[in-house]
PDB file of C-alpha atoms in Angstrom:
ATOM      1  CA  UNK A   1      70.461-195.649 215.272  1.00 55.00           C
ATOM      2  CA  UNK A   2      70.392-195.406 219.044  1.00 55.00           C
ATOM      3  CA  UNK A   3      72.865-193.096 220.798  1.00 53.00           C
ATOM      4  CA  UNK A   4      75.044-194.746 223.419  1.00 54.00           C
ATOM      5  CA  UNK A   5      73.743-194.299 226.949  1.00 50.00           C
ATOM      6  CA  UNK A   6      77.008-192.760 228.169  1.00 50.00           C
ATOM      7  CA  UNK A   7      76.497-189.817 225.735  1.00 49.00           C
ATOM      8  CA  UNK A   8      72.991-189.062 227.054  1.00 51.00           C
ATOM      9  CA  UNK A   9      74.060-188.603 230.714  1.00 50.00           C
ATOM     10  CA  UNK A  10      76.299-185.507 230.142  1.00 51.00           C
ATOM     11  CA  UNK A  11      73.525-183.862 228.104  1.00 49.00           C
ATOM     12  CA  UNK A  12      71.038-184.382 230.937  1.00 48.00           C
ATOM     13  CA  UNK A  13      73.486-182.994 233.518  1.00 46.00           C
ATOM     14  CA  UNK A  14      74.049-179.841 231.455  1.00 49.00           C
ATOM     15  CA  UNK A  15      70.308-179.326 231.145  1.00 48.00           C
ATOM     16  CA  UNK A  16      69.717-179.722 234.871  1.00 46.00           C
ATOM     17  CA  UNK A  17      72.566-177.356 235.798  1.00 50.00           C
ATOM     18  CA  UNK A  18      71.316-174.782 233.314  1.00 50.00           C
ATOM     19  CA  UNK A  19      67.882-174.844 234.924  1.00 49.00           C
ATOM     20  CA  UNK A  20      69.278-174.367 238.437  1.00 49.00           C
ATOM     21  CA  UNK A  21      71.692-171.603 237.447  1.00 48.00           C
ATOM     22  CA  UNK A  22      70.237-168.160 238.301  1.00 51.00           C
ATOM     23  CA  UNK A  23      69.998-165.526 235.634  1.00 51.00           C
ATOM     24  CA  UNK A  24      73.117-163.436 236.228  1.00 52.00           C
ATOM     25  CA  UNK A  25      71.651-160.475 234.381  1.00 55.00           C
ATOM     26  CA  UNK A  26      68.592-160.386 236.627  1.00 55.00           C
ATOM     27  CA  UNK A  27      68.550-157.348 238.986  1.00 54.00           C
ATOM     28  CA  UNK A  28      68.893-158.070 242.697  1.00 48.00           C
ATOM     29  CA  UNK A  29      65.699-157.949 244.696  1.00 53.00           C
ATOM     30  CA  UNK A  30      64.727-158.999 248.221  1.00 51.00           C
ATOM     31  CA  UNK A  31      63.834-162.405 246.841  1.00 60.00           C
ATOM     32  CA  UNK A  32      67.122-163.176 245.115  1.00 55.00           C
ATOM     33  CA  UNK A  33      69.641-161.210 247.242  1.00 53.00           C
ATOM     34  CA  UNK A  34      72.137-163.604 248.851  1.00 56.00           C
ATOM     35  CA  UNK A  35      71.822-163.817 252.624  1.00 56.00           C
ATOM     36  CA  UNK A  36      74.565-162.050 254.613  1.00 53.00           C
ATOM     37  CA  UNK A  37      76.230-164.494 257.001  1.00 54.00           C
ATOM     38  CA  UNK A  38      75.376-163.733 260.638  1.00 49.00           C
ATOM     39  CA  UNK A  39      77.876-164.345 263.416  1.00 47.00           C
ATOM     40  CA  UNK A  40      76.034-166.692 265.739  1.00 49.00           C
ATOM     41  CA  UNK A  41      78.957-167.246 268.105  1.00 60.00           C
ATOM     42  CA  UNK A  42      77.995-166.845 271.737  1.00 74.00           C
ATOM     43  CA  UNK A  43      79.500-164.244 274.062  1.00 86.00           C
ATOM     44  CA  UNK A  44      82.628-165.548 275.810  1.00 89.00           C
ATOM     45  CA  UNK A  45      81.992-167.179 279.156  1.00 94.00           C
ATOM     46  CA  UNK A  46      83.388-165.696 282.370  1.00 93.00           C
ATOM     47  CA  UNK A  47      86.065-168.401 282.461  1.00 96.00           C
ATOM     48  CA  UNK A  48      87.065-167.620 278.880  1.00 97.00           C
ATOM     49  CA  UNK A  49      87.287-163.902 279.667  1.00 97.00           C
ATOM     50  CA  UNK A  50      89.430-164.545 282.737  1.00 98.00           C
ATOM     51  CA  UNK A  51      91.733-166.813 280.739  1.00 98.00           C
ATOM     52  CA  UNK A  52      92.092-164.188 278.011  1.00 98.00           C
ATOM     53  CA  UNK A  53      92.691-161.493 280.620  1.00 98.00           C
ATOM     54  CA  UNK A  54      95.387-163.553 282.298  1.00 98.00           C
ATOM     55  CA  UNK A  55      97.159-163.895 278.955  1.00 98.00           C
ATOM     56  CA  UNK A  56      96.943-160.156 278.230  1.00 98.00           C
ATOM     57  CA  UNK A  57      98.158-159.127 281.704  1.00 98.00           C
ATOM     58  CA  UNK A  58     101.121-161.484 281.283  1.00 97.00           C
ATOM     59  CA  UNK A  59     102.196-160.461 277.767  1.00 97.00           C
ATOM     60  CA  UNK A  60     101.668-156.740 278.426  1.00 96.00           C
ATOM     61  CA  UNK A  61     103.965-157.115 281.435  1.00 96.00           C
ATOM     62  CA  UNK A  62     101.787-155.631 284.192  1.00 97.00           C
ATOM     63  CA  UNK A  63     103.658-157.688 286.782  1.00 97.00           C
ATOM     64  CA  UNK A  64     106.995-156.132 285.825  1.00 96.00           C
ATOM     65  CA  UNK A  65     106.139-153.037 287.850  1.00 97.00           C
ATOM     66  CA  UNK A  66     103.071-154.027 289.872  1.00 98.00           C
ATOM     67  CA  UNK A  67     104.508-157.157 291.544  1.00 98.00           C
ATOM     68  CA  UNK A  68     107.096-156.828 294.343  1.00 96.00           C
ATOM     69  CA  UNK A  69     110.305-158.768 293.806  1.00 95.00           C
ATOM     70  CA  UNK A  70     112.492-161.184 295.716  1.00 91.00           C
ATOM     71  CA  UNK A  71     116.248-160.951 295.241  1.00 87.00           C
ATOM     72  CA  UNK A  72     117.924-164.151 294.037  1.00 89.00           C
ATOM     73  CA  UNK A  73     121.315-165.146 292.623  1.00 91.00           C
ATOM     74  CA  UNK A  74     119.884-164.304 289.198  1.00 86.00           C
ATOM     75  CA  UNK A  75     118.592-160.923 290.316  1.00 86.00           C
ATOM     76  CA  UNK A  76     115.064-159.828 291.249  1.00 86.00           C
ATOM     77  CA  UNK A  77     112.199-162.240 290.486  1.00 92.00           C
ATOM     78  CA  UNK A  78     108.466-161.683 291.054  1.00 95.00           C
ATOM     79  CA  UNK A  79     107.229-162.502 294.546  1.00 96.00           C
ATOM     80  CA  UNK A  80     104.096-164.472 293.632  1.00 96.00           C
ATOM     81  CA  UNK A  81     102.839-164.311 297.226  1.00 96.00           C
ATOM     82  CA  UNK A  82     102.335-160.583 296.581  1.00 97.00           C
ATOM     83  CA  UNK A  83     101.345-160.870 292.920  1.00 98.00           C
ATOM     84  CA  UNK A  84     100.198-157.534 291.433  1.00 98.00           C
ATOM     85  CA  UNK A  85      99.867-155.932 294.879  1.00 98.00           C
ATOM     86  CA  UNK A  86     101.993-152.915 293.886  1.00 98.00           C
ATOM     87  CA  UNK A  87     104.602-151.069 295.891  1.00 98.00           C
ATOM     88  CA  UNK A  88     104.918-152.677 299.323  1.00 97.00           C
ATOM     89  CA  UNK A  89     103.789-149.920 301.704  1.00 96.00           C
ATOM     90  CA  UNK A  90     105.393-151.701 304.668  1.00 95.00           C
ATOM     91  CA  UNK A  91     108.907-151.180 303.307  1.00 92.00           C
ATOM     92  CA  UNK A  92     110.720-147.824 303.465  1.00 92.00           C
ATOM     93  CA  UNK A  93     111.534-146.209 300.153  1.00 92.00           C
ATOM     94  CA  UNK A  94     115.187-145.627 300.933  1.00 90.00           C
ATOM     95  CA  UNK A  95     117.439-142.723 300.032  1.00 91.00           C
ATOM     96  CA  UNK A  96     118.535-141.718 296.563  1.00 90.00           C
ATOM     97  CA  UNK A  97     120.259-138.733 295.020  1.00 90.00           C
ATOM     98  CA  UNK A  98     117.408-136.413 294.029  1.00 90.00           C
ATOM     99  CA  UNK A  99     119.812-134.158 292.154  1.00 91.00           C
ATOM    100  CA  UNK A 100     120.298-136.925 289.602  1.00 91.00           C
ATOM    101  CA  UNK A 101     116.588-137.321 288.922  1.00 91.00           C
ATOM    102  CA  UNK A 102     116.014-133.572 288.609  1.00 88.00           C
ATOM    103  CA  UNK A 103     118.223-133.417 285.527  1.00 88.00           C
ATOM    104  CA  UNK A 104     115.871-135.515 283.444  1.00 89.00           C
ATOM    105  CA  UNK A 105     118.857-137.598 282.336  1.00 92.00           C
ATOM    106  CA  UNK A 106     118.191-140.397 284.816  1.00 94.00           C
ATOM    107  CA  UNK A 107     115.253-142.318 286.254  1.00 94.00           C
ATOM    108  CA  UNK A 108     115.840-144.264 289.472  1.00 95.00           C
ATOM    109  CA  UNK A 109     113.938-147.437 290.453  1.00 95.00           C
ATOM    110  CA  UNK A 110     113.793-149.043 293.858  1.00 93.00           C
ATOM    111  CA  UNK A 111     115.174-152.561 294.198  1.00 89.00           C
ATOM    112  CA  UNK A 112     111.763-154.162 293.663  1.00 91.00           C
ATOM    113  CA  UNK A 113     111.018-152.093 290.536  1.00 94.00           C
ATOM    114  CA  UNK A 114     107.755-150.909 292.112  1.00 97.00           C
ATOM    115  CA  UNK A 115     108.733-147.254 292.663  1.00 97.00           C
ATOM    116  CA  UNK A 116     110.354-144.844 290.236  1.00 97.00           C
ATOM    117  CA  UNK A 117     111.829-141.381 290.697  1.00 97.00           C
ATOM    118  CA  UNK A 118     112.321-138.815 287.958  1.00 95.00           C
ATOM    119  CA  UNK A 119     111.600-135.181 287.149  1.00 94.00           C
ATOM    120  CA  UNK A 120     107.917-135.838 288.016  1.00 95.00           C
ATOM    121  CA  UNK A 121     108.791-136.827 291.589  1.00 95.00           C
ATOM    122  CA  UNK A 122     108.304-140.357 292.894  1.00 97.00           C
ATOM    123  CA  UNK A 123     105.582-142.684 291.618  1.00 98.00           C
ATOM    124  CA  UNK A 124     104.472-145.980 293.098  1.00 98.00           C
ATOM    125  CA  UNK A 125     103.030-148.995 291.288  1.00 98.00           C
ATOM    126  CA  UNK A 126      99.363-149.417 292.177  1.00 98.00           C
ATOM    127  CA  UNK A 127      97.786-152.407 293.863  1.00 98.00           C
ATOM    128  CA  UNK A 128      95.888-154.216 291.077  1.00 98.00           C
ATOM    129  CA  UNK A 129      94.342-156.916 293.259  1.00 98.00           C
ATOM    130  CA  UNK A 130      90.606-156.881 294.098  1.00 98.00           C
ATOM    131  CA  UNK A 131      91.185-155.791 297.695  1.00 98.00           C
ATOM    132  CA  UNK A 132      89.582-152.520 298.826  1.00 98.00           C
ATOM    133  CA  UNK A 133      93.103-151.012 298.884  1.00 98.00           C
ATOM    134  CA  UNK A 134      93.456-151.954 295.213  1.00 98.00           C
ATOM    135  CA  UNK A 135      90.825-152.351 292.501  1.00 98.00           C
ATOM    136  CA  UNK A 136      88.204-153.818 294.817  1.00 97.00           C
ATOM    137  CA  UNK A 137      85.910-150.792 294.566  1.00 97.00           C
ATOM    138  CA  UNK A 138      86.559-150.090 290.896  1.00 98.00           C
ATOM    139  CA  UNK A 139      84.004-150.471 288.141  1.00 98.00           C
ATOM    140  CA  UNK A 140      84.896-151.515 284.612  1.00 98.00           C
ATOM    141  CA  UNK A 141      84.393-147.893 283.528  1.00 98.00           C
ATOM    142  CA  UNK A 142      87.108-146.759 285.978  1.00 98.00           C
ATOM    143  CA  UNK A 143      89.513-149.306 284.558  1.00 98.00           C
ATOM    144  CA  UNK A 144      88.814-148.218 280.985  1.00 98.00           C
ATOM    145  CA  UNK A 145      89.272-144.534 281.842  1.00 98.00           C
ATOM    146  CA  UNK A 146      92.555-145.214 283.634  1.00 98.00           C
ATOM    147  CA  UNK A 147      93.964-147.166 280.711  1.00 98.00           C
ATOM    148  CA  UNK A 148      92.571-145.065 277.860  1.00 97.00           C
ATOM    149  CA  UNK A 149      92.833-141.582 279.369  1.00 97.00           C
ATOM    150  CA  UNK A 150      95.602-142.036 281.927  1.00 97.00           C
ATOM    151  CA  UNK A 151      93.408-140.892 284.820  1.00 97.00           C
ATOM    152  CA  UNK A 152      94.405-141.718 288.415  1.00 97.00           C
ATOM    153  CA  UNK A 153      91.903-144.193 289.896  1.00 96.00           C
ATOM    154  CA  UNK A 154      90.024-143.995 286.596  1.00 97.00           C
ATOM    155  CA  UNK A 155      88.147-140.897 287.675  1.00 97.00           C
ATOM    156  CA  UNK A 156      87.564-137.507 286.052  1.00 95.00           C
ATOM    157  CA  UNK A 157      89.231-134.464 287.598  1.00 94.00           C
ATOM    158  CA  UNK A 158      92.138-136.490 288.979  1.00 96.00           C
ATOM    159  CA  UNK A 159      95.840-136.218 288.235  1.00 96.00           C
ATOM    160  CA  UNK A 160      97.327-138.043 285.269  1.00 97.00           C
ATOM    161  CA  UNK A 161      98.985-141.409 285.734  1.00 98.00           C
ATOM    162  CA  UNK A 162     102.703-140.829 286.191  1.00 98.00           C
ATOM    163  CA  UNK A 163     105.675-142.511 284.530  1.00 97.00           C
ATOM    164  CA  UNK A 164     106.736-145.216 284.161  1.00 97.00           C
ATOM    165  CA  UNK A 165     103.114-146.337 283.582  1.00 97.00           C
ATOM    166  CA  UNK A 166     102.950-146.495 279.758  1.00 96.00           C
ATOM    167  CA  UNK A 167      99.182-146.076 279.488  1.00 96.00           C
ATOM    168  CA  UNK A 168      99.553-144.378 276.107  1.00 96.00           C
ATOM    169  CA  UNK A 169     100.719-147.730 274.708  1.00 95.00           C
ATOM    170  CA  UNK A 170      97.557-149.433 275.947  1.00 96.00           C
ATOM    171  CA  UNK A 171      95.021-146.706 275.130  1.00 96.00           C
ATOM    172  CA  UNK A 172      93.923-148.407 271.918  1.00 95.00           C
ATOM    173  CA  UNK A 173      93.163-151.778 273.469  1.00 97.00           C
ATOM    174  CA  UNK A 174      89.729-152.962 272.389  1.00 97.00           C
ATOM    175  CA  UNK A 175      86.795-153.090 274.783  1.00 97.00           C
ATOM    176  CA  UNK A 176      86.881-156.891 274.773  1.00 97.00           C
ATOM    177  CA  UNK A 177      90.545-156.865 275.842  1.00 98.00           C
ATOM    178  CA  UNK A 178      90.001-154.382 278.667  1.00 98.00           C
ATOM    179  CA  UNK A 179      86.937-156.281 279.843  1.00 98.00           C
ATOM    180  CA  UNK A 180      88.937-159.517 279.885  1.00 98.00           C
ATOM    181  CA  UNK A 181      91.834-157.920 281.769  1.00 98.00           C
ATOM    182  CA  UNK A 182      89.492-156.420 284.355  1.00 98.00           C
ATOM    183  CA  UNK A 183      87.693-159.757 284.791  1.00 98.00           C
ATOM    184  CA  UNK A 184      91.029-161.447 285.421  1.00 98.00           C
ATOM    185  CA  UNK A 185      92.241-158.797 287.880  1.00 98.00           C
ATOM    186  CA  UNK A 186      88.988-159.152 289.792  1.00 98.00           C
ATOM    187  CA  UNK A 187      89.560-162.926 290.008  1.00 98.00           C
ATOM    188  CA  UNK A 188      93.039-162.984 291.580  1.00 98.00           C
ATOM    189  CA  UNK A 189      93.835-163.173 295.291  1.00 98.00           C
ATOM    190  CA  UNK A 190      93.056-159.869 297.032  1.00 98.00           C
ATOM    191  CA  UNK A 191      96.020-158.465 298.949  1.00 98.00           C
ATOM    192  CA  UNK A 192      95.685-155.645 301.450  1.00 98.00           C
ATOM    193  CA  UNK A 193      98.322-153.062 300.637  1.00 98.00           C
ATOM    194  CA  UNK A 194      97.601-149.336 300.647  1.00 98.00           C
ATOM    195  CA  UNK A 195     100.135-147.901 298.224  1.00 98.00           C
ATOM    196  CA  UNK A 196     101.360-144.402 299.197  1.00 97.00           C
ATOM    197  CA  UNK A 197     100.447-141.331 297.193  1.00 96.00           C
ATOM    198  CA  UNK A 198     102.894-140.064 294.603  1.00 97.00           C
ATOM    199  CA  UNK A 199     105.488-137.613 295.858  1.00 96.00           C
ATOM    200  CA  UNK A 200     105.928-134.338 293.953  1.00 94.00           C
ATOM    201  CA  UNK A 201     109.397-133.164 292.886  1.00 90.00           C
ATOM    202  CA  UNK A 202     111.397-131.607 295.690  1.00 82.00           C
TER     203      UNK A 202
END
């Protein structure tokens, strides 16, 4: 008696699958070790790095302190004509009660939020544009050292970055993030503005 054709097909499939199935008890060798997937993705393009850097600079809030402000009915807003150019050296600092800042109980900001006074003295937000008065002469290594080690101008044997720069919060940024941020900062409009040196406590 002949077996129905539809019963023969499953038997053949089981036999074929059994032949293809590797012996699970067989020790791994170079010949039968599964290949490790290799990441073949290309390095990000310059445009992609700049775009990523722009995003990081925005969400980290670099412009909060490094961009001068314009006063409006809603309070100070960033002056995009001077984007990331730091404390405006052409404007006088103005007077404030230094006795308040000496106590350590108060920190005083100027109206543009680009200068801060406290027990450390007075600090000024740096020019982050690619002008020679800003980051124009910096190398990537300087930028990394400034962010990761809190070194002024990203150089050894210089003073630490002063408050309110929260470099300690950014010290663990990955290389790719710092490289993207630096690429973006080197791509923006250069603005000539020589920010004054920090003032020690008096």
